[in-house]
Amino acid sequence: MGRENPIPVRLKEARQRAGITQKDLGIRIGMEPSSASGRMNHYEKGRHTPDIGTLQRMADELGVPLSYFFCEDEASAELVCLIGALTVEQKDALIKQLKAQQKQPD
Amino acid sequence: MGRENPIPVRLKEARQRAGITQKDLGIRIGMEPSSASGRMNHYEKGRHTPDIGTLQRMADELGVPLSYFFCEDEASAELVCLIGALTVEQKDALIKQLKAQQKQPD
DNA sequence: GTACTAAGAGGCTCTTAGCGG
DNA sequence: CCGCTAAGAGCCTCTTAGTAC
């Protein structure tokens, strides 16, 4: 099962999609330019784990929800991004749909 | 916006739904009985932040996905749980549905 | 019994100072 | 330029010991 830290895979995926370097992402979220490269590389290699504030700034910069970094498979990661773009009303409608499907698993 | 650590709210929510105490949850995921109460309380009050391995064990014990602890609103948290119960095929079908809705917003 | 907290010991991150592709 | 790493300083968690309800 997905028993490992999912941050490295998700971070690399979202950063490359944004088309920026490790150092540049670090600088954009307010890290010291002298340490941004090393810090971001530690996170992406899974050597160190960022705190939640840092993760939130990365999420904002990369246009993904915070929970994206903790999704353990590709499909869930994509769904979390799609859900993040919905309004509250749309989310509630989707909840009802999925609950109905649960009861009638046709 | 949800600019704070979402873990305390989500953890309390899921733990109370499971109907167990802070200490008991800690013991069930393998903490020392002597420190389980203090540790779990720190997490639920947002004083300390658990590492990812500890979060994964909590998620397993409480029957939620790891990403649940990082959802910043109730609707997203519920959706992440519902999605966690889907098969890969069902997730892919839902991705297609949401993408189609994105292009044709009613 | 349950939730909660202060404070010290020790483990982990941040930073510097680099190397190799 | 870009990705990556070792090693020390210092911060943050884990644990103990305990209070309040």
CSV table of N, CA and C in Angstrom, one decimal, chain A residues 3-72:
chain,number,residue,atom,x,y,z
A,3,ARG,N,2.4,3.2,1.7
A,3,ARG,CA,2.9,3.4,3.1
A,3,ARG,C,4.1,4.4,3.1
A,4,GLU,N,4.4,5.1,2.1
A,4,GLU,CA,5.5,6.0,2.1
A,4,GLU,C,5.0,7.5,2.0
A,5,ASN,N,5.9,8.4,2.3
A,5,ASN,CA,5.7,9.8,2.2
A,5,ASN,C,5.3,10.2,0.8
A,6,PRO,N,4.1,10.6,0.5
A,6,PRO,CA,3.7,10.9,-0.9
A,6,PRO,C,4.2,12.3,-1.4
A,7,ILE,N,4.7,13.1,-0.5
A,7,ILE,CA,5.1,14.5,-0.9
A,7,ILE,C,6.1,14.6,-2.1
A,8,PRO,N,7.2,13.8,-2.0
A,8,PRO,CA,8.1,13.9,-3.1
A,8,PRO,C,7.5,13.7,-4.5
A,9,VAL,N,6.7,12.7,-4.7
A,9,VAL,CA,6.1,12.4,-6.0
A,9,VAL,C,5.2,13.6,-6.4
A,10,ARG,N,4.3,13.9,-5.5
A,10,ARG,CA,3.3,15.0,-5.8
A,10,ARG,C,4.0,16.3,-6.1
A,11,LEU,N,5.0,16.7,-5.3
A,11,LEU,CA,5.7,17.9,-5.4
A,11,LEU,C,6.4,18.0,-6.8
A,12,LYS,N,7.1,17.0,-7.1
A,12,LYS,CA,7.8,17.0,-8.4
A,12,LYS,C,6.8,17.1,-9.6
A,13,GLU,N,5.8,16.4,-9.5
A,13,GLU,CA,4.7,16.4,-10.5
A,13,GLU,C,4.2,17.8,-10.7
A,14,ALA,N,3.8,18.4,-9.6
A,14,ALA,CA,3.1,19.8,-9.7
A,14,ALA,C,4.2,20.8,-10.1
A,15,ARG,N,5.4,20.7,-9.6
A,15,ARG,CA,6.4,21.7,-10.0
A,15,ARG,C,6.8,21.6,-11.4
A,16,GLN,N,7.0,20.4,-12.0
A,16,GLN,CA,7.3,20.3,-13.4
A,16,GLN,C,6.2,20.7,-14.3
A,17,ARG,N,4.9,20.5,-13.8
A,17,ARG,CA,3.8,20.9,-14.6
A,17,ARG,C,3.8,22.5,-14.7
A,18,ALA,N,4.2,23.1,-13.6
A,18,ALA,CA,4.3,24.6,-13.6
A,18,ALA,C,5.5,25.1,-14.4
A,19,GLY,N,6.5,24.2,-14.7
A,19,GLY,CA,7.6,24.5,-15.5
A,19,GLY,C,8.6,25.4,-14.8
A,20,ILE,N,8.9,25.2,-13.5
A,20,ILE,CA,9.9,26.0,-12.8
A,20,ILE,C,10.9,25.1,-12.1
A,21,THR,N,12.0,25.7,-11.7
A,21,THR,CA,13.0,24.9,-11.0
A,21,THR,C,12.7,24.8,-9.5
A,22,GLN,N,13.5,23.9,-8.9
A,22,GLN,CA,13.3,23.7,-7.4
A,22,GLN,C,13.6,25.0,-6.7
A,23,LYS,N,14.8,25.6,-7.0
A,23,LYS,CA,15.2,26.8,-6.4
A,23,LYS,C,14.2,27.9,-6.6
A,24,ASP,N,13.7,28.0,-7.8
A,24,ASP,CA,12.7,29.1,-8.1
A,24,ASP,C,11.4,29.0,-7.3
A,25,LEU,N,11.0,27.8,-7.2
A,25,LEU,CA,9.7,27.6,-6.4
A,25,LEU,C,10.0,28.0,-5.0
A,26,GLY,N,11.1,27.6,-4.4
A,26,GLY,CA,11.5,28.0,-3.1
A,26,GLY,C,11.5,29.5,-2.9
A,27,ILE,N,12.1,30.2,-3.8
A,27,ILE,CA,12.2,31.7,-3.8
A,27,ILE,C,10.9,32.3,-3.9
A,28,ARG,N,10.0,31.8,-4.8
A,28,ARG,CA,8.7,32.4,-5.0
A,28,ARG,C,7.8,32.3,-3.7
A,29,ILE,N,8.1,31.3,-2.9
A,29,ILE,CA,7.3,31.2,-1.6
A,29,ILE,C,8.0,31.8,-0.4
A,30,GLY,N,9.1,32.5,-0.7
A,30,GLY,CA,9.7,33.3,0.3
A,30,GLY,C,10.9,32.8,1.0
A,31,MET,N,11.5,31.7,0.5
A,31,MET,CA,12.7,31.2,1.1
A,31,MET,C,13.9,32.1,0.8
A,32,GLU,N,14.9,32.0,1.6
A,32,GLU,CA,16.2,32.7,1.4
A,32,GLU,C,16.8,32.1,0.1
A,33,PRO,N,17.2,32.9,-0.9
A,33,PRO,CA,17.7,32.4,-2.1
A,33,PRO,C,19.0,31.5,-1.9
A,34,SER,N,19.7,31.8,-0.8
A,34,SER,CA,20.9,31.0,-0.6
A,34,SER,C,20.6,29.5,-0.2
A,35,SER,N,19.4,29.3,0.4
A,35,SER,CA,19.1,28.0,0.9
A,35,SER,C,17.9,27.3,0.2
A,36,ALA,N,17.3,28.1,-0.8
A,36,ALA,CA,16.1,27.6,-1.5
A,36,ALA,C,16.4,26.3,-2.2
A,37,SER,N,17.5,26.2,-2.9
A,37,SER,CA,17.8,25.0,-3.7
A,37,SER,C,17.9,23.8,-2.8
A,38,GLY,N,18.7,23.9,-1.8
A,38,GLY,CA,18.9,22.7,-0.9
A,38,GLY,C,17.7,22.3,-0.2
A,39,ARG,N,16.9,23.3,0.3
A,39,ARG,CA,15.7,22.9,1.0
A,39,ARG,C,14.7,22.2,0.1
A,40,MET,N,14.4,22.8,-1.0
A,40,MET,CA,13.4,22.3,-2.0
A,40,MET,C,13.9,20.9,-2.4
A,41,ASN,N,15.2,20.7,-2.6
A,41,ASN,CA,15.6,19.4,-3.1
A,41,ASN,C,15.4,18.4,-1.9
A,42,HIS,N,15.7,18.8,-0.7
A,42,HIS,CA,15.4,17.8,0.4
A,42,HIS,C,14.0,17.4,0.4
A,43,TYR,N,13.0,18.3,0.2
A,43,TYR,CA,11.6,17.9,0.2
A,43,TYR,C,11.3,17.0,-1.0
A,44,GLU,N,11.8,17.3,-2.1
A,44,GLU,CA,11.5,16.5,-3.3
A,44,GLU,C,12.2,15.1,-3.3
A,45,LYS,N,13.3,15.0,-2.6
A,45,LYS,CA,13.9,13.7,-2.5
A,45,LYS,C,13.4,12.9,-1.2
A,46,GLY,N,12.5,13.6,-0.5
A,46,GLY,CA,12.0,12.9,0.7
A,46,GLY,C,13.0,12.8,1.9
A,47,ARG,N,14.0,13.6,1.8
A,47,ARG,CA,15.0,13.6,2.9
A,47,ARG,C,14.5,14.3,4.1
A,48,HIS,N,13.9,15.5,3.9
A,48,HIS,CA,13.3,16.2,5.0
A,48,HIS,C,11.8,16.4,4.7
A,49,THR,N,11.0,16.8,5.7
A,49,THR,CA,9.6,17.0,5.4
A,49,THR,C,9.2,18.5,5.8
A,50,PRO,N,8.6,19.2,4.8
A,50,PRO,CA,8.3,20.6,5.1
A,50,PRO,C,7.2,20.8,6.1
A,51,ASP,N,7.2,21.9,6.8
A,51,ASP,CA,6.0,22.1,7.8
A,51,ASP,C,4.8,22.5,7.0
A,52,ILE,N,3.7,22.6,7.7
A,52,ILE,CA,2.4,22.9,7.0
A,52,ILE,C,2.3,24.2,6.3
A,53,GLY,N,2.9,25.2,7.0
A,53,GLY,CA,2.9,26.6,6.4
A,53,GLY,C,3.6,26.6,5.0
A,54,THR,N,4.8,25.9,5.0
A,54,THR,CA,5.5,25.8,3.7
A,54,THR,C,4.8,25.1,2.7
A,55,LEU,N,4.1,24.0,3.1
A,55,LEU,CA,3.3,23.2,2.1
A,55,LEU,C,2.1,24.1,1.6
A,56,GLN,N,1.5,24.9,2.4
A,56,GLN,CA,0.4,25.7,2.0
A,56,GLN,C,0.9,26.8,1.0
A,57,ARG,N,2.1,27.3,1.2
A,57,ARG,CA,2.6,28.3,0.3
A,57,ARG,C,2.9,27.7,-1.1
A,58,MET,N,3.5,26.4,-1.0
A,58,MET,CA,3.7,25.7,-2.3
A,58,MET,C,2.4,25.4,-3.0
A,59,ALA,N,1.4,25.0,-2.2
A,59,ALA,CA,0.1,24.7,-2.8
A,59,ALA,C,-0.4,25.9,-3.6
A,60,ASP,N,-0.4,27.0,-2.9
A,60,ASP,CA,-0.9,28.3,-3.5
A,60,ASP,C,-0.1,28.6,-4.8
A,61,GLU,N,1.2,28.5,-4.7
A,61,GLU,CA,2.0,28.8,-5.9
A,61,GLU,C,1.8,27.9,-7.0
A,62,LEU,N,1.5,26.6,-6.7
A,62,LEU,CA,1.4,25.6,-7.8
A,62,LEU,C,-0.1,25.4,-8.2
A,63,GLY,N,-1.0,26.1,-7.5
A,63,GLY,CA,-2.4,26.0,-7.9
A,63,GLY,C,-3.0,24.6,-7.6
A,64,VAL,N,-2.7,24.1,-6.5
A,64,VAL,CA,-3.3,22.8,-6.0
A,64,VAL,C,-3.8,23.0,-4.6
A,65,PRO,N,-4.7,22.1,-4.1
A,65,PRO,CA,-5.1,22.2,-2.7
A,65,PRO,C,-4.0,21.6,-1.8
A,66,LEU,N,-4.0,22.0,-0.6
A,66,LEU,CA,-3.0,21.5,0.4
A,66,LEU,C,-3.0,19.9,0.4
A,67,SER,N,-4.2,19.4,0.4
A,67,SER,CA,-4.4,17.9,0.5
A,67,SER,C,-3.8,17.1,-0.7
A,68,TYR,N,-3.5,17.9,-1.8
A,68,TYR,CA,-2.9,17.2,-3.0
A,68,TYR,C,-1.6,16.5,-2.6
A,69,PHE,N,-0.8,17.1,-1.8
A,69,PHE,CA,0.5,16.6,-1.5
A,69,PHE,C,0.5,15.2,-0.7
A,70,PHE,N,-0.7,14.9,-0.2
A,70,PHE,CA,-0.9,13.7,0.6
A,70,PHE,C,-1.7,12.6,-0.1
A,71,CYS,N,-2.0,12.8,-1.4
A,71,CYS,CA,-2.8,11.8,-2.2
A,71,CYS,C,-1.8,10.7,-2.5
A,72,GLU,N,-2.3,9.4,-2.4
A,72,GLU,CA,-1.4,8.3,-2.5
A,72,GLU,C,-1.5,7.6,-3.9
